């Protein structure tokens, strides 16, 4: 499995598991592309009818608080009938190759899920040298539990000149280390 939460859930039903985060793409296809931006770009993915689970509502609130940032939402075209902030772009479903190309220019990502495996959103962001922010706790990844903590992480993005060396080194050395290979 990929997370301590998954490991504990499996243990409760009598299955002993090892935690081995996986990535389904070629790690070498994700070069460091991080660049400082005075107007950071943050991306996320969501699924129709599961927007709250993925944190779209939280991201929309952050967009109103950070009008000079651009927030990209992949996987859906729109959500709710209310007026969306001008700094939010809905991309809908895009081919994976297009997504991978577009996110190379972004500084960070957002994942608002409270329970899941190790999502490819933070993995891709880390491999590109960026800064992911997740609701779930992962080593070397910015975590938030309150919107105030999320705001603090978003504020930090504006001044970061260096790519995420610590996160990159930590996760690049732990992905796909399957004991049967």
mmCIF file of C-alpha atoms in Angstrom:
data_model
loop_
_atom_site.group_PDB
_atom_site.id
_atom_site.type_symbol
_atom_site.label_atom_id
_atom_site.label_comp_id
_atom_site.label_asym_id
_atom_site.label_seq_id
_atom_site.Cartn_x
_atom_site.Cartn_y
_atom_site.Cartn_z
ATOM 1 C CA UNK A 1 0.000 0.000 0.000
ATOM 2 C CA UNK A 2 1.068 3.619 -0.222
ATOM 3 C CA UNK A 3 0.269 5.318 3.085
ATOM 4 C CA UNK A 4 0.346 4.556 6.820
ATOM 5 C CA UNK A 5 -3.457 5.024 6.882
ATOM 6 C CA UNK A 6 -3.914 2.328 4.242
ATOM 7 C CA UNK A 7 -1.478 0.066 6.073
ATOM 8 C CA UNK A 8 -3.396 0.461 9.348
ATOM 9 C CA UNK A 9 -6.739 -0.182 7.642
ATOM 10 C CA UNK A 10 -5.405 -3.382 6.090
ATOM 11 C CA UNK A 11 -3.927 -4.482 9.415
ATOM 12 C CA UNK A 12 -7.365 -4.106 11.054
ATOM 13 C CA UNK A 13 -8.719 -6.769 8.698
ATOM 14 C CA UNK A 14 -5.743 -9.091 9.161
ATOM 15 C CA UNK A 15 -3.572 -8.133 6.191
ATOM 16 C CA UNK A 16 0.071 -7.265 6.843
ATOM 17 C CA UNK A 17 1.239 -4.744 4.263
ATOM 18 C CA UNK A 18 4.352 -2.753 3.472
ATOM 19 C CA UNK A 19 4.213 0.919 2.603
ATOM 20 C CA UNK A 20 5.673 1.396 -0.864
ATOM 21 C CA UNK A 21 4.622 4.607 -2.649
ATOM 22 C CA UNK A 22 4.277 4.047 -6.370
ATOM 23 C CA UNK A 23 4.286 6.221 -9.456
ATOM 24 C CA UNK A 24 2.817 4.901 -12.694
ATOM 25 C CA UNK A 25 4.878 7.035 -15.055
ATOM 26 C CA UNK A 26 8.565 7.237 -15.910
ATOM 27 C CA UNK A 27 10.222 9.316 -13.194
ATOM 28 C CA UNK A 28 12.874 10.435 -15.669
ATOM 29 C CA UNK A 29 10.185 12.156 -17.779
ATOM 30 C CA UNK A 30 9.814 14.749 -15.004
ATOM 31 C CA UNK A 31 12.864 17.059 -14.987
ATOM 32 C CA UNK A 32 13.260 19.877 -12.471
ATOM 33 C CA UNK A 33 11.413 22.843 -13.999
ATOM 34 C CA UNK A 34 10.626 24.951 -10.917
ATOM 35 C CA UNK A 35 11.004 28.704 -11.366
ATOM 36 C CA UNK A 36 10.259 31.507 -8.939
ATOM 37 C CA UNK A 37 7.132 33.469 -9.771
ATOM 38 C CA UNK A 38 5.803 36.701 -8.290
ATOM 39 C CA UNK A 39 2.389 35.337 -9.287
ATOM 40 C CA UNK A 40 2.507 31.622 -8.394
ATOM 41 C CA UNK A 41 0.425 29.006 -10.173
ATOM 42 C CA UNK A 42 -1.165 26.209 -8.134
ATOM 43 C CA UNK A 43 -2.833 23.168 -9.704
ATOM 44 C CA UNK A 44 -5.143 20.427 -8.529
ATOM 45 C CA UNK A 45 -7.240 17.589 -9.924
ATOM 46 C CA UNK A 46 -10.857 16.831 -9.054
ATOM 47 C CA UNK A 47 -13.606 14.502 -10.219
ATOM 48 C CA UNK A 48 -17.215 15.423 -11.054
ATOM 49 C CA UNK A 49 -19.612 14.933 -8.140
ATOM 50 C CA UNK A 50 -16.624 14.621 -5.774
ATOM 51 C CA UNK A 51 -15.507 18.257 -5.719
ATOM 52 C CA UNK A 52 -15.745 18.722 -1.942
ATOM 53 C CA UNK A 53 -13.812 15.505 -1.335
ATOM 54 C CA UNK A 54 -10.957 16.898 -3.424
ATOM 55 C CA UNK A 55 -11.122 20.336 -1.800
ATOM 56 C CA UNK A 56 -12.391 22.460 -4.698
ATOM 57 C CA UNK A 57 -14.432 24.552 -2.238
ATOM 58 C CA UNK A 58 -11.288 25.192 -0.172
ATOM 59 C CA UNK A 59 -9.267 26.123 -3.250
ATOM 60 C CA UNK A 60 -11.955 28.580 -4.389
ATOM 61 C CA UNK A 61 -11.834 30.281 -0.968
ATOM 62 C CA UNK A 62 -8.034 30.515 -1.241
ATOM 63 C CA UNK A 63 -8.324 32.000 -4.732
ATOM 64 C CA UNK A 64 -10.355 34.878 -3.295
ATOM 65 C CA UNK A 65 -7.671 35.479 -0.636
ATOM 66 C CA UNK A 66 -4.785 35.281 -3.133
ATOM 67 C CA UNK A 67 -5.974 37.264 -6.173
ATOM 68 C CA UNK A 68 -2.462 37.532 -7.641
ATOM 69 C CA UNK A 69 -2.066 33.732 -7.765
ATOM 70 C CA UNK A 70 -3.545 31.559 -10.510
ATOM 71 C CA UNK A 71 -5.333 28.362 -9.521
ATOM 72 C CA UNK A 72 -5.739 25.598 -12.122
ATOM 73 C CA UNK A 73 -8.365 22.904 -11.656
ATOM 74 C CA UNK A 74 -8.082 19.830 -13.870
ATOM 75 C CA UNK A 75 -10.719 17.131 -14.255
ATOM 76 C CA UNK A 76 -13.825 19.325 -14.094
ATOM 77 C CA UNK A 77 -15.083 22.238 -16.188
ATOM 78 C CA UNK A 78 -16.940 24.186 -13.548
ATOM 79 C CA UNK A 79 -18.448 23.796 -10.136
ATOM 80 C CA UNK A 80 -21.356 25.481 -8.417
ATOM 81 C CA UNK A 81 -23.501 28.198 -9.880
ATOM 82 C CA UNK A 82 -21.801 31.029 -8.018
ATOM 83 C CA UNK A 83 -19.379 33.319 -9.762
ATOM 84 C CA UNK A 84 -15.883 31.890 -9.747
ATOM 85 C CA UNK A 85 -12.876 34.070 -8.988
ATOM 86 C CA UNK A 86 -11.144 35.417 -12.098
ATOM 87 C CA UNK A 87 -7.883 33.741 -11.052
ATOM 88 C CA UNK A 88 -9.346 30.214 -11.258
ATOM 89 C CA UNK A 89 -9.034 28.301 -14.526
ATOM 90 C CA UNK A 90 -10.999 25.104 -15.096
ATOM 91 C CA UNK A 91 -9.254 22.846 -17.599
ATOM 92 C CA UNK A 92 -11.619 19.856 -17.608
ATOM 93 C CA UNK A 93 -10.330 16.440 -18.633
ATOM 94 C CA UNK A 94 -7.085 16.735 -20.568
ATOM 95 C CA UNK A 95 -4.781 14.034 -21.920
ATOM 96 C CA UNK A 96 -2.067 13.091 -19.439
ATOM 97 C CA UNK A 97 0.673 14.312 -21.816
ATOM 98 C CA UNK A 98 -0.931 17.780 -21.944
ATOM 99 C CA UNK A 99 -1.319 17.886 -18.154
ATOM 100 C CA UNK A 100 2.328 16.908 -17.661
ATOM 101 C CA UNK A 101 3.444 19.643 -20.063
ATOM 102 C CA UNK A 102 1.287 22.370 -18.519
ATOM 103 C CA UNK A 103 2.184 21.691 -14.876
ATOM 104 C CA UNK A 104 5.901 22.154 -15.603
ATOM 105 C CA UNK A 105 5.407 25.910 -15.365
ATOM 106 C CA UNK A 106 3.524 25.841 -12.027
ATOM 107 C CA UNK A 107 5.078 26.381 -8.601
ATOM 108 C CA UNK A 108 2.841 24.166 -6.473
ATOM 109 C CA UNK A 109 -0.133 21.864 -6.212
ATOM 110 C CA UNK A 110 -3.027 21.329 -3.846
ATOM 111 C CA UNK A 111 -4.644 18.104 -2.652
ATOM 112 C CA UNK A 112 -7.534 18.444 -0.228
ATOM 113 C CA UNK A 113 -8.435 14.769 0.185
ATOM 114 C CA UNK A 114 -8.532 13.514 3.755
ATOM 115 C CA UNK A 115 -8.046 9.855 2.829
ATOM 116 C CA UNK A 116 -6.461 8.270 -0.240
ATOM 117 C CA UNK A 117 -3.277 6.671 -1.481
ATOM 118 C CA UNK A 118 -0.239 8.731 -2.417
ATOM 119 C CA UNK A 119 -1.727 10.851 -5.193
ATOM 120 C CA UNK A 120 0.131 11.597 -8.401
ATOM 121 C CA UNK A 121 -0.608 15.305 -7.896
ATOM 122 C CA UNK A 122 2.002 15.768 -5.144
ATOM 123 C CA UNK A 123 4.344 13.235 -6.749
ATOM 124 C CA UNK A 124 4.419 15.055 -10.091
ATOM 125 C CA UNK A 125 4.836 18.406 -8.356
ATOM 126 C CA UNK A 126 7.767 17.148 -6.255
ATOM 127 C CA UNK A 127 9.474 15.504 -9.236
ATOM 128 C CA UNK A 128 9.292 18.834 -11.105
ATOM 129 C CA UNK A 129 10.864 20.570 -8.098
ATOM 130 C CA UNK A 130 7.660 22.273 -6.937
ATOM 131 C CA UNK A 131 5.882 22.443 -3.618
ATOM 132 C CA UNK A 132 2.779 20.316 -3.079
ATOM 133 C CA UNK A 133 0.341 21.064 -0.256
ATOM 134 C CA UNK A 134 -1.779 18.169 1.020
ATOM 135 C CA UNK A 135 -4.407 17.598 3.673
ATOM 136 C CA UNK A 136 -2.957 14.132 4.341
ATOM 137 C CA UNK A 137 0.393 14.055 6.093
ATOM 138 C CA UNK A 138 3.409 12.959 4.069
ATOM 139 C CA UNK A 139 7.082 13.442 4.876
ATOM 140 C CA UNK A 140 8.767 16.409 3.180
ATOM 141 C CA UNK A 141 5.425 17.693 1.835
ATOM 142 C CA UNK A 142 3.659 20.767 3.159
ATOM 143 C CA UNK A 143 0.638 19.700 5.150
ATOM 144 C CA UNK A 144 -2.322 21.714 6.342
ATOM 145 C CA UNK A 145 -5.145 20.927 8.727
ATOM 146 C CA UNK A 146 -6.692 24.401 8.905
ATOM 147 C CA UNK A 147 -7.261 27.036 6.272
ATOM 148 C CA UNK A 148 -4.911 29.325 8.194
ATOM 149 C CA UNK A 149 -2.115 26.765 7.755
ATOM 150 C CA UNK A 150 -2.967 26.460 4.060
ATOM 151 C CA UNK A 151 -2.760 30.248 3.711
ATOM 152 C CA UNK A 152 0.690 30.252 5.343
ATOM 153 C CA UNK A 153 1.960 27.661 2.861
ATOM 154 C CA UNK A 154 0.551 29.608 -0.073
ATOM 155 C CA UNK A 155 2.229 32.798 1.175
ATOM 156 C CA UNK A 156 5.609 30.989 1.303
ATOM 157 C CA UNK A 157 5.372 30.085 -2.398
ATOM 158 C CA UNK A 158 5.696 33.683 -3.487
ATOM 159 C CA UNK A 159 9.258 34.070 -2.252
ATOM 160 C CA UNK A 160 10.781 30.649 -2.863
ATOM 161 C CA UNK A 161 13.710 30.994 -5.228
ATOM 162 C CA UNK A 162 14.973 27.427 -4.814
ATOM 163 C CA UNK A 163 13.283 24.318 -6.091
ATOM 164 C CA UNK A 164 12.163 21.743 -3.535
ATOM 165 C CA UNK A 165 15.455 19.873 -3.113
ATOM 166 C CA UNK A 166 14.574 18.108 0.140
ATOM 167 C CA UNK A 167 11.217 16.837 -1.056
ATOM 168 C CA UNK A 168 12.609 15.815 -4.426
ATOM 169 C CA UNK A 169 15.515 13.822 -2.998
ATOM 170 C CA UNK A 170 13.363 12.162 -0.340
ATOM 171 C CA UNK A 171 10.576 11.021 -2.670
ATOM 172 C CA UNK A 172 12.654 10.239 -5.772
ATOM 173 C CA UNK A 173 14.562 7.708 -3.672
ATOM 174 C CA UNK A 174 11.416 6.069 -2.267
ATOM 175 C CA UNK A 175 9.082 5.714 -5.246
ATOM 176 C CA UNK A 176 8.584 2.276 -6.796
ATOM 177 C CA UNK A 177 11.017 0.448 -4.507
ATOM 178 C CA UNK A 178 9.097 -2.794 -4.804
ATOM 179 C CA UNK A 179 10.752 -5.655 -2.875
ATOM 180 C CA UNK A 180 9.744 -8.206 -5.502
ATOM 181 C CA UNK A 181 11.710 -6.466 -8.253
#
